[in-house]
CSV table of C-alpha atoms in Angstrom, one decimal:
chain,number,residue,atom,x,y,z
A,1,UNK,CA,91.6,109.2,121.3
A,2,UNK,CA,91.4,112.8,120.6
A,3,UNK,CA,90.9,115.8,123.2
A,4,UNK,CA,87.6,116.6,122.0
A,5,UNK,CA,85.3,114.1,123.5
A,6,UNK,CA,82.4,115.1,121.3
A,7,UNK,CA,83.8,112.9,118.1
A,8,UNK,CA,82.1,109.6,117.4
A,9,UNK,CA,85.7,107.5,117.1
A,10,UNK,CA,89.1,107.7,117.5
A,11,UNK,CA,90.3,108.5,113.8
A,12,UNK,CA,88.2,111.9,113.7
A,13,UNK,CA,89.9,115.1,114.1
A,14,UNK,CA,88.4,118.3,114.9
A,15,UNK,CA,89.3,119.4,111.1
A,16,UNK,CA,87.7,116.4,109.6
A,17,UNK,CA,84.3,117.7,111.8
A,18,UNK,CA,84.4,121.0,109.8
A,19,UNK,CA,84.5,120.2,106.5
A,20,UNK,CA,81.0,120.3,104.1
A,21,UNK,CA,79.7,118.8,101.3
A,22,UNK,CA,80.3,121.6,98.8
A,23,UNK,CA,83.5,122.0,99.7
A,24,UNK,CA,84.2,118.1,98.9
A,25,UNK,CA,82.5,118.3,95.5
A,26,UNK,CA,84.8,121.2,94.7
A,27,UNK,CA,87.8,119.5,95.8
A,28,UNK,CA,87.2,116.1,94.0
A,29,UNK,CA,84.8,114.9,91.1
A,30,UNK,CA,83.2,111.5,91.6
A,31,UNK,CA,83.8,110.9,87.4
A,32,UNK,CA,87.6,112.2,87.9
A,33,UNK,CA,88.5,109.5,90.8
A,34,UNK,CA,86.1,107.3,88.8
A,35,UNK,CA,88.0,107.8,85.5
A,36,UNK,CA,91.6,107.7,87.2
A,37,UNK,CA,90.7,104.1,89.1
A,38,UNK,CA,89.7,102.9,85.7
A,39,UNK,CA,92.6,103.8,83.5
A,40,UNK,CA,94.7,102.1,86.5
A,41,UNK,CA,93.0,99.0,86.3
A,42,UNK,CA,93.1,99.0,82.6
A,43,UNK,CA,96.4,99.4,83.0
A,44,UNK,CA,97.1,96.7,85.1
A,45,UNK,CA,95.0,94.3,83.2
A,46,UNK,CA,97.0,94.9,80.2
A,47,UNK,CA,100.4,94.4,81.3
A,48,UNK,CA,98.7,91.2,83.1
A,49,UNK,CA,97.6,89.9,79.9
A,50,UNK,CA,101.0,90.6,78.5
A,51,UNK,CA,103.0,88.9,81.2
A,52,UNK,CA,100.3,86.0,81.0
A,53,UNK,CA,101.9,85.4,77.0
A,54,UNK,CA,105.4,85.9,77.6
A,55,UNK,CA,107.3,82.1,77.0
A,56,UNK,CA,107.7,79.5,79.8
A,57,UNK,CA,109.4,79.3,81.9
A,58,UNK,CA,109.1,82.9,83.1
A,59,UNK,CA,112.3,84.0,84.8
A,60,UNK,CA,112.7,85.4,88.5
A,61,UNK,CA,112.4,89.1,87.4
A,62,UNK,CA,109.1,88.6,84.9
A,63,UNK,CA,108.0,86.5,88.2
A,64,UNK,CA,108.0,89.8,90.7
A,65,UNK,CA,107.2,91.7,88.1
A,66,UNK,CA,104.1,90.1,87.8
A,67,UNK,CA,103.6,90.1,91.4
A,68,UNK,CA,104.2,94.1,91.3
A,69,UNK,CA,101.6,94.4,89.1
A,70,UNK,CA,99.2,92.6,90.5
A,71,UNK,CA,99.4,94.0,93.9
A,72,UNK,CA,99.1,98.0,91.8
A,73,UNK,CA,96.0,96.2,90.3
A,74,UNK,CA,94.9,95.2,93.8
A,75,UNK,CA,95.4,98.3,95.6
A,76,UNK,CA,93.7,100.8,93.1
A,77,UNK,CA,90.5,98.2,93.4
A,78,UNK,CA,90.8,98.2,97.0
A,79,UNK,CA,91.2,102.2,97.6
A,80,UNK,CA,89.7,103.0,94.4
A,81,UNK,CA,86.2,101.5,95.3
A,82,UNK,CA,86.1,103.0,98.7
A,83,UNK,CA,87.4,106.6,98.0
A,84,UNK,CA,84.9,106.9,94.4
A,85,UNK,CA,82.2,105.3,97.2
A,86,UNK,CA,82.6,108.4,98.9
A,87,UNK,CA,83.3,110.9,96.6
A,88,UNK,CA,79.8,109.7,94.6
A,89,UNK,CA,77.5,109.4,97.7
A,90,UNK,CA,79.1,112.5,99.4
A,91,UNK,CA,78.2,110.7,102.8
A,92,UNK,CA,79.3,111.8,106.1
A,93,UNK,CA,82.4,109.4,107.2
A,94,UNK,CA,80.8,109.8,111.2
A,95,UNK,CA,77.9,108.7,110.5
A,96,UNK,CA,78.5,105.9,107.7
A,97,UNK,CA,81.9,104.5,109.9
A,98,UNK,CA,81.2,105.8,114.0
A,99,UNK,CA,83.6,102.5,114.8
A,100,UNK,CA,86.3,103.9,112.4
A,101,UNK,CA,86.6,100.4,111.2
A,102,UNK,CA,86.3,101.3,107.5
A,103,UNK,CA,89.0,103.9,108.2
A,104,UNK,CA,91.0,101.7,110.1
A,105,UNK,CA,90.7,99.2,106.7
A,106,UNK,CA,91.8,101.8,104.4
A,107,UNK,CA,94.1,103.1,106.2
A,108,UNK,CA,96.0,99.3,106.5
A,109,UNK,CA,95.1,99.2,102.6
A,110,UNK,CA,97.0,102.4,101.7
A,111,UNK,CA,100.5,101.7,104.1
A,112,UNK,CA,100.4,98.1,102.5
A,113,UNK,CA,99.7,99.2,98.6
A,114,UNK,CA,102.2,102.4,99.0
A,115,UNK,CA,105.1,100.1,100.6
A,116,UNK,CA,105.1,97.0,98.6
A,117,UNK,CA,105.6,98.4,94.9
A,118,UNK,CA,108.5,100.2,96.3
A,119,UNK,CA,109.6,96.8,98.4
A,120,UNK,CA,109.0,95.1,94.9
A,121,UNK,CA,111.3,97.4,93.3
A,122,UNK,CA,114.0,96.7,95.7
A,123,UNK,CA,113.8,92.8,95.4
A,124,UNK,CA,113.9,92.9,91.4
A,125,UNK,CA,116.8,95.5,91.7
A,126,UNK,CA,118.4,92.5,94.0
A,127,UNK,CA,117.4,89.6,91.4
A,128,UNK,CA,119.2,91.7,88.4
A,129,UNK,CA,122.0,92.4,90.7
A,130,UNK,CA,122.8,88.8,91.7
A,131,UNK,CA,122.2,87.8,87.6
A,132,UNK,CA,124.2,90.4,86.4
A,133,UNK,CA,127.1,89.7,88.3
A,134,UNK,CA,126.9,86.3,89.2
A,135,UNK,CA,125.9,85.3,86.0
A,136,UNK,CA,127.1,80.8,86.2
A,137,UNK,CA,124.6,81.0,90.0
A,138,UNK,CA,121.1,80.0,89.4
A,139,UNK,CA,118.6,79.4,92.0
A,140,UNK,CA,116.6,76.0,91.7
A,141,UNK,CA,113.0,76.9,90.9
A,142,UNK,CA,113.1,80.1,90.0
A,143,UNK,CA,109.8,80.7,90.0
A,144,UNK,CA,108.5,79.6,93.3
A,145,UNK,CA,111.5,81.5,94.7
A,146,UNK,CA,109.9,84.7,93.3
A,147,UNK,CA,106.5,84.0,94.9
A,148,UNK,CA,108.2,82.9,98.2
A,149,UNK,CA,110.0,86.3,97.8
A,150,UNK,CA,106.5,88.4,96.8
A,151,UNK,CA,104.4,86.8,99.8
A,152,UNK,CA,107.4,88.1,102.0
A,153,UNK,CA,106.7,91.0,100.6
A,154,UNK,CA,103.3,91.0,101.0
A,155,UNK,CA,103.6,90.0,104.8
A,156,UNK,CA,106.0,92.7,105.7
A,157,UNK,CA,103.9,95.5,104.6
A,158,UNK,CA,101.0,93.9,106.0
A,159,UNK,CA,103.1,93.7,109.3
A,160,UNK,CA,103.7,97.4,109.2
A,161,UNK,CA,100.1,98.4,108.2
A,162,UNK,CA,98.7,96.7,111.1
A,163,UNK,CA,100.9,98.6,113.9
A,164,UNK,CA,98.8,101.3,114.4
A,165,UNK,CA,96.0,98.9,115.0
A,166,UNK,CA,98.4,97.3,117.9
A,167,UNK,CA,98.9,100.5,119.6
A,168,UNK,CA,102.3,102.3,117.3
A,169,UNK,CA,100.4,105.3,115.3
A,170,UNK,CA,96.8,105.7,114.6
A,171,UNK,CA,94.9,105.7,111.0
A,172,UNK,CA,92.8,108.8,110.9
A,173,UNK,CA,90.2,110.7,108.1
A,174,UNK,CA,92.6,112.8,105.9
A,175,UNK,CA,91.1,116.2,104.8
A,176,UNK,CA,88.3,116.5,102.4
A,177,UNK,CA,87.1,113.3,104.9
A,178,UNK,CA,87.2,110.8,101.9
A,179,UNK,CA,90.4,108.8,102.4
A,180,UNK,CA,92.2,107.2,105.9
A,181,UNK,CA,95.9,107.9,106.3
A,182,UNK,CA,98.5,107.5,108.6
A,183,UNK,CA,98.4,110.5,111.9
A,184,UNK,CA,101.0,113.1,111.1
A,185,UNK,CA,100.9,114.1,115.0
A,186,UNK,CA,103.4,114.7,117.7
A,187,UNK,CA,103.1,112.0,120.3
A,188,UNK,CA,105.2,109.3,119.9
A,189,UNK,CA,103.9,106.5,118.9
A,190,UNK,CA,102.6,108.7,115.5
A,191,UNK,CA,105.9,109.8,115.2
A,192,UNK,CA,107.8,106.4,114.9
A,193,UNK,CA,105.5,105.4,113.0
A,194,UNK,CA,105.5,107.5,110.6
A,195,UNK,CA,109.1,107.2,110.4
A,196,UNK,CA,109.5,104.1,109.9
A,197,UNK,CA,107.1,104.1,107.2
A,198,UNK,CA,108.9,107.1,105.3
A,199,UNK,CA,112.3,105.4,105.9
A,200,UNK,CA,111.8,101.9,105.1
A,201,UNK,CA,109.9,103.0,101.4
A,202,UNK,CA,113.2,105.5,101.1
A,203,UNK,CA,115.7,103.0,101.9
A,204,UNK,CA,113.9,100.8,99.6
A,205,UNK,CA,114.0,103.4,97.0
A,206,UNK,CA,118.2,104.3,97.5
A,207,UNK,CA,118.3,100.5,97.4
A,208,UNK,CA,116.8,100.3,93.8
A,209,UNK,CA,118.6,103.0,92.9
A,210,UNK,CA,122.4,101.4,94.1
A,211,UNK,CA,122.0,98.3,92.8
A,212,UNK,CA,120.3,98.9,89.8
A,213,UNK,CA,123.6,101.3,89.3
A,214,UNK,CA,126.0,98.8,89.8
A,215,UNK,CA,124.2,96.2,87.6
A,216,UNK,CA,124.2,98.9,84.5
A,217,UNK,CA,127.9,99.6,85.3
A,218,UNK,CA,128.3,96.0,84.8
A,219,UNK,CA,126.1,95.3,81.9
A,220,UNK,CA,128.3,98.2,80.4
A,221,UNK,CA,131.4,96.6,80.8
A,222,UNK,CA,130.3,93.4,79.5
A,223,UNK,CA,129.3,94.8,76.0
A,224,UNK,CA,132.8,96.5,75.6
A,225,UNK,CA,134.1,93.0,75.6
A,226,UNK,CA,131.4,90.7,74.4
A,227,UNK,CA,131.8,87.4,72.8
A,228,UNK,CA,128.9,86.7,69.7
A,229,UNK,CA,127.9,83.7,71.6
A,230,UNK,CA,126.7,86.0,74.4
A,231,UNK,CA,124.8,88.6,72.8
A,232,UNK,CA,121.4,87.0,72.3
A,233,UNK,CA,121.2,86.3,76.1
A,234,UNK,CA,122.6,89.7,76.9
A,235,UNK,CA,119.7,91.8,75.3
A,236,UNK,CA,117.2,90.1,77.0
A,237,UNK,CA,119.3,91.5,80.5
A,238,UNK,CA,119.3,94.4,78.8
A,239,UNK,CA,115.7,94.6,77.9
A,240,UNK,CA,115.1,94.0,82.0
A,241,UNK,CA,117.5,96.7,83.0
A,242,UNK,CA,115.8,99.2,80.9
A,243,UNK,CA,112.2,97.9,82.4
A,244,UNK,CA,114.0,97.8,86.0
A,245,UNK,CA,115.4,101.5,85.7
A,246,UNK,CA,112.1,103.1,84.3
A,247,UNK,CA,110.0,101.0,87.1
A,248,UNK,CA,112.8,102.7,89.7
A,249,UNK,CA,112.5,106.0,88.2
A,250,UNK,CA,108.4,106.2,88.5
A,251,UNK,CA,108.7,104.6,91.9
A,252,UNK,CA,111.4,107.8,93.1
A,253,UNK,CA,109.3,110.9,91.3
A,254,UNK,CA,106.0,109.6,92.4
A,255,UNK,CA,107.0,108.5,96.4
A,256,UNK,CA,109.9,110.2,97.2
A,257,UNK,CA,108.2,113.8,97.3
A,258,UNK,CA,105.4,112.1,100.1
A,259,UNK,CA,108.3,110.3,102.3
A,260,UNK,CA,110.2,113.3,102.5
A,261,UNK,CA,107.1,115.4,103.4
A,262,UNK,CA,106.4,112.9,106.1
A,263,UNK,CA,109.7,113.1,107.6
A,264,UNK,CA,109.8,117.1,107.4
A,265,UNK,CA,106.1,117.3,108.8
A,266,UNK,CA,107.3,114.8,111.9
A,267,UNK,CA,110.3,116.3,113.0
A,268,UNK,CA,108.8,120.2,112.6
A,269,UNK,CA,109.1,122.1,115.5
A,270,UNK,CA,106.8,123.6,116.8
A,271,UNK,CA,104.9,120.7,116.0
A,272,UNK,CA,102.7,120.8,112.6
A,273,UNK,CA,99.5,119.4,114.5
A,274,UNK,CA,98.0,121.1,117.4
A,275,UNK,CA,97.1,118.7,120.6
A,276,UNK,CA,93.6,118.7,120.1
A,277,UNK,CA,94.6,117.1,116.2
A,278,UNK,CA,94.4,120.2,113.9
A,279,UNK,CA,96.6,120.5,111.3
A,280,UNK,CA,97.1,123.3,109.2
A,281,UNK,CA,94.8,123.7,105.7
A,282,UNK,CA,98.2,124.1,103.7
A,283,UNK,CA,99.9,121.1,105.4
A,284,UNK,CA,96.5,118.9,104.5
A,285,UNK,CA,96.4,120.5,101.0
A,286,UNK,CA,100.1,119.5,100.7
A,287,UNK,CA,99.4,115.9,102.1
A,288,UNK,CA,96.5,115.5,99.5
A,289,UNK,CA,98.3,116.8,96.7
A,290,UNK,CA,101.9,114.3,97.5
A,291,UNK,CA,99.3,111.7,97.9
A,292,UNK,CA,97.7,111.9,94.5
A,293,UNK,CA,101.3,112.2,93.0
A,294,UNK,CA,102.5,108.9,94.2
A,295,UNK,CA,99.1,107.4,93.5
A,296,UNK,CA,100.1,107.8,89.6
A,297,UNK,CA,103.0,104.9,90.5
A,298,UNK,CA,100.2,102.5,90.5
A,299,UNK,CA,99.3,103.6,86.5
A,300,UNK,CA,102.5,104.0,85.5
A,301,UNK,CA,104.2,100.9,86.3
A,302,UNK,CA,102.5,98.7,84.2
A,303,UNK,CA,103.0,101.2,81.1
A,304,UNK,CA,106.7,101.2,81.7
A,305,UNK,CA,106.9,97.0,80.9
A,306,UNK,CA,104.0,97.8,78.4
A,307,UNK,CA,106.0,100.1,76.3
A,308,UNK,CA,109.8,98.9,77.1
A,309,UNK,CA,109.5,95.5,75.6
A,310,UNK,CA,111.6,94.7,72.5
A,311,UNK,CA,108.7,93.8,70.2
A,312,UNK,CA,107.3,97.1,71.1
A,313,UNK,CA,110.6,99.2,70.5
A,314,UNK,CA,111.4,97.3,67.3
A,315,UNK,CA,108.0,98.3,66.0
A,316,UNK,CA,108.6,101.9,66.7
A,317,UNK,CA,111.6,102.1,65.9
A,318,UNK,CA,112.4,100.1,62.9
A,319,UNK,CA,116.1,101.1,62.9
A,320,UNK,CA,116.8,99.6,66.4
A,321,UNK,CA,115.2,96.0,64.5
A,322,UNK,CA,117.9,96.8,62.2
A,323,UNK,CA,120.6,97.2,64.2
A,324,UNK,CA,120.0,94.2,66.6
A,325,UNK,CA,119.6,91.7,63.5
A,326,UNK,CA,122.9,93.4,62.3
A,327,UNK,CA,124.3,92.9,65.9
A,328,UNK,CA,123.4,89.2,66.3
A,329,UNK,CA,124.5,88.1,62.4
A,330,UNK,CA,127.7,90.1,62.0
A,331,UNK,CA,128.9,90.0,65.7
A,332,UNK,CA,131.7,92.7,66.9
A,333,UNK,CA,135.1,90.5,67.1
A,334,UNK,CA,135.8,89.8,70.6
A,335,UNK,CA,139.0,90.4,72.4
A,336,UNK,CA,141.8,88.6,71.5
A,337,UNK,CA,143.2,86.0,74.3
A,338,UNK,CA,146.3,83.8,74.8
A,339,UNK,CA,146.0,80.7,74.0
A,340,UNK,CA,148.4,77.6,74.1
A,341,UNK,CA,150.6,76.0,70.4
């Protein structure tokens, strides 16, 4: 609970009192948020209907792929619906929520949808690893492994998001007073948590970033010395790599610039937020803006396995058709090797 007794709930802060109507319709436009949640969802829905085609059975990575999709779908319906609520009936979050449960809600909705994608990330990153270079071991069912592996997913963030509900952080309005987010205070409990939300998506995101390293490395080395026998199989990995790398490098421009802001904010001294929970307007404008950046991971994901398929890159680029059909009928000769008289 905050200083100022005169607040209807615990996730109002003296800022969120202050701000007015006009100044929310300036700051966001019911038909932008509106427009923005439907080109997601499009989005979303198309690379779902895509995946939904591709052959049985689906491997491992098409598997969480699917489920990171789905859970971008799910979280821009979710926080879409509430924060284009608000932004179209312009009503006053005291009045409509005094309990703070809705805030509470989409404040859980926004930890879980902003850690799993980059959780996701770090599990396909591991799948592509362990089939890059341990090519001969293959998990039996594939598939429900993946699922298994999602829903792990799915718990952990879930089991992070609910903390501040146990007593470790606290979910409060977020300046204009149309979304909930986690408290970027100085006690400690807001601090730890904050923290460990920050570093878990980053070490999620170096993660990604290592092994998907170490798997191109490999992948690289391979085609130096590739047999014809392997090079159908191979572009597929390649295809996946090239999916895995522009998923990894949406997930790093749009979070990372947020995490680190929540860590500098957090470890500030003087502390960034008074006791009586002010923050500063640049520090909320900043928050808002870093928000709305990483927001734009849950619309680009599905474009990068919409546009980074090898039908679509054969149809745009006619030459690289070309080359592969080239490739696979008049195979480079592999190395030569001993063999016996």
């Amino acid at each position: 609970m905050w200083p100022n007794g005169s607040l209807p709930g615990p996730c109002f802060r003296p800022m969120n009192a202050t701000i007015t109507a006009q100044e929310r319709r300036l700051i966001a436009s019911p038909w932008f948020a509106a427009s923005f949640c439907v080109l997601g969802l499009g989005s979303n829905l198309l690379a779902l209907s895509a995946l939904a085609r591709a052959p049985a059975p689906r491997s491992s990575f098409l598997t969480l792929l699917c489920g990171l999709v789905l859970t971008d779908f799910l979280g821009l319906l979710v926080t879409g619906a509430i924060v284009v609520a608000q932004h179209a009936a312009l009503f006053a979050w005291q009045a409509a929520d005094p309990g703070c449960r809705l805030c509470h809600f989409m404040g859980v909705a926004m930890v879980f949808f902003g850690l799993c994608p980059l959780l996701l990330g770090a599990a396909m990153a591991s799948e592509r690893y362990v089939g890059i270079t341990r090519p001969f071991w293959r998990p039996a069912a594939p598939g429900r492994r993946a699922w298994a592996t999602v829903a792990l997913v799915w718990l952990a963030a879930l089991a992070l998001g609910l903390l501040p509900l146990l007593g470790l952080g606290r979910y409060s309005v977020q300046w204009p007073g149309s979304w909930c987010f986690l408290t970027l205070g100085a006690q400690r409990a807001d601090v730890a948590f904050g923290l460990l939300f920050a570093l878990l998506g980053g070490v999620s995101v170096g993660l990604s970033f290592l092994l998907n390293t170490v798997s191109v490395a490999t992948l690289c080395r391979v085609y130096h010395g590739q047999e014809a026998a392997r090079q159908r199989p191979r572009d597929c990995e390649v295809e996946m790599m090239v999916q895995l790398v522009g998923i990894m490098v949406v997930a790093t421009v749009c979070w990372m610039p947020l995490l680190v802001f929540i860590v500098q904010t957090l470890l500030q001294t003087p502390p960034v937020m008074s006791p009586s929970g002010q923050l500063l307007r640049a520090t909320e404008h900043q928050l808002l803006i870093y928000l709305r950046v990483a927001t734009w991971n849950q619309i680009l994901d599905p474009w990068v396995y919409i546009l980074f398929r090898r039908s679509v890159l054969r149809r745009l680029h006619p030459r690289l058709s070309s080359r592969l059909r080239a490739l696979t009928l008049h195979p480079p000769p592999a190395q030569a090797t001993l063999s016996g008289p």
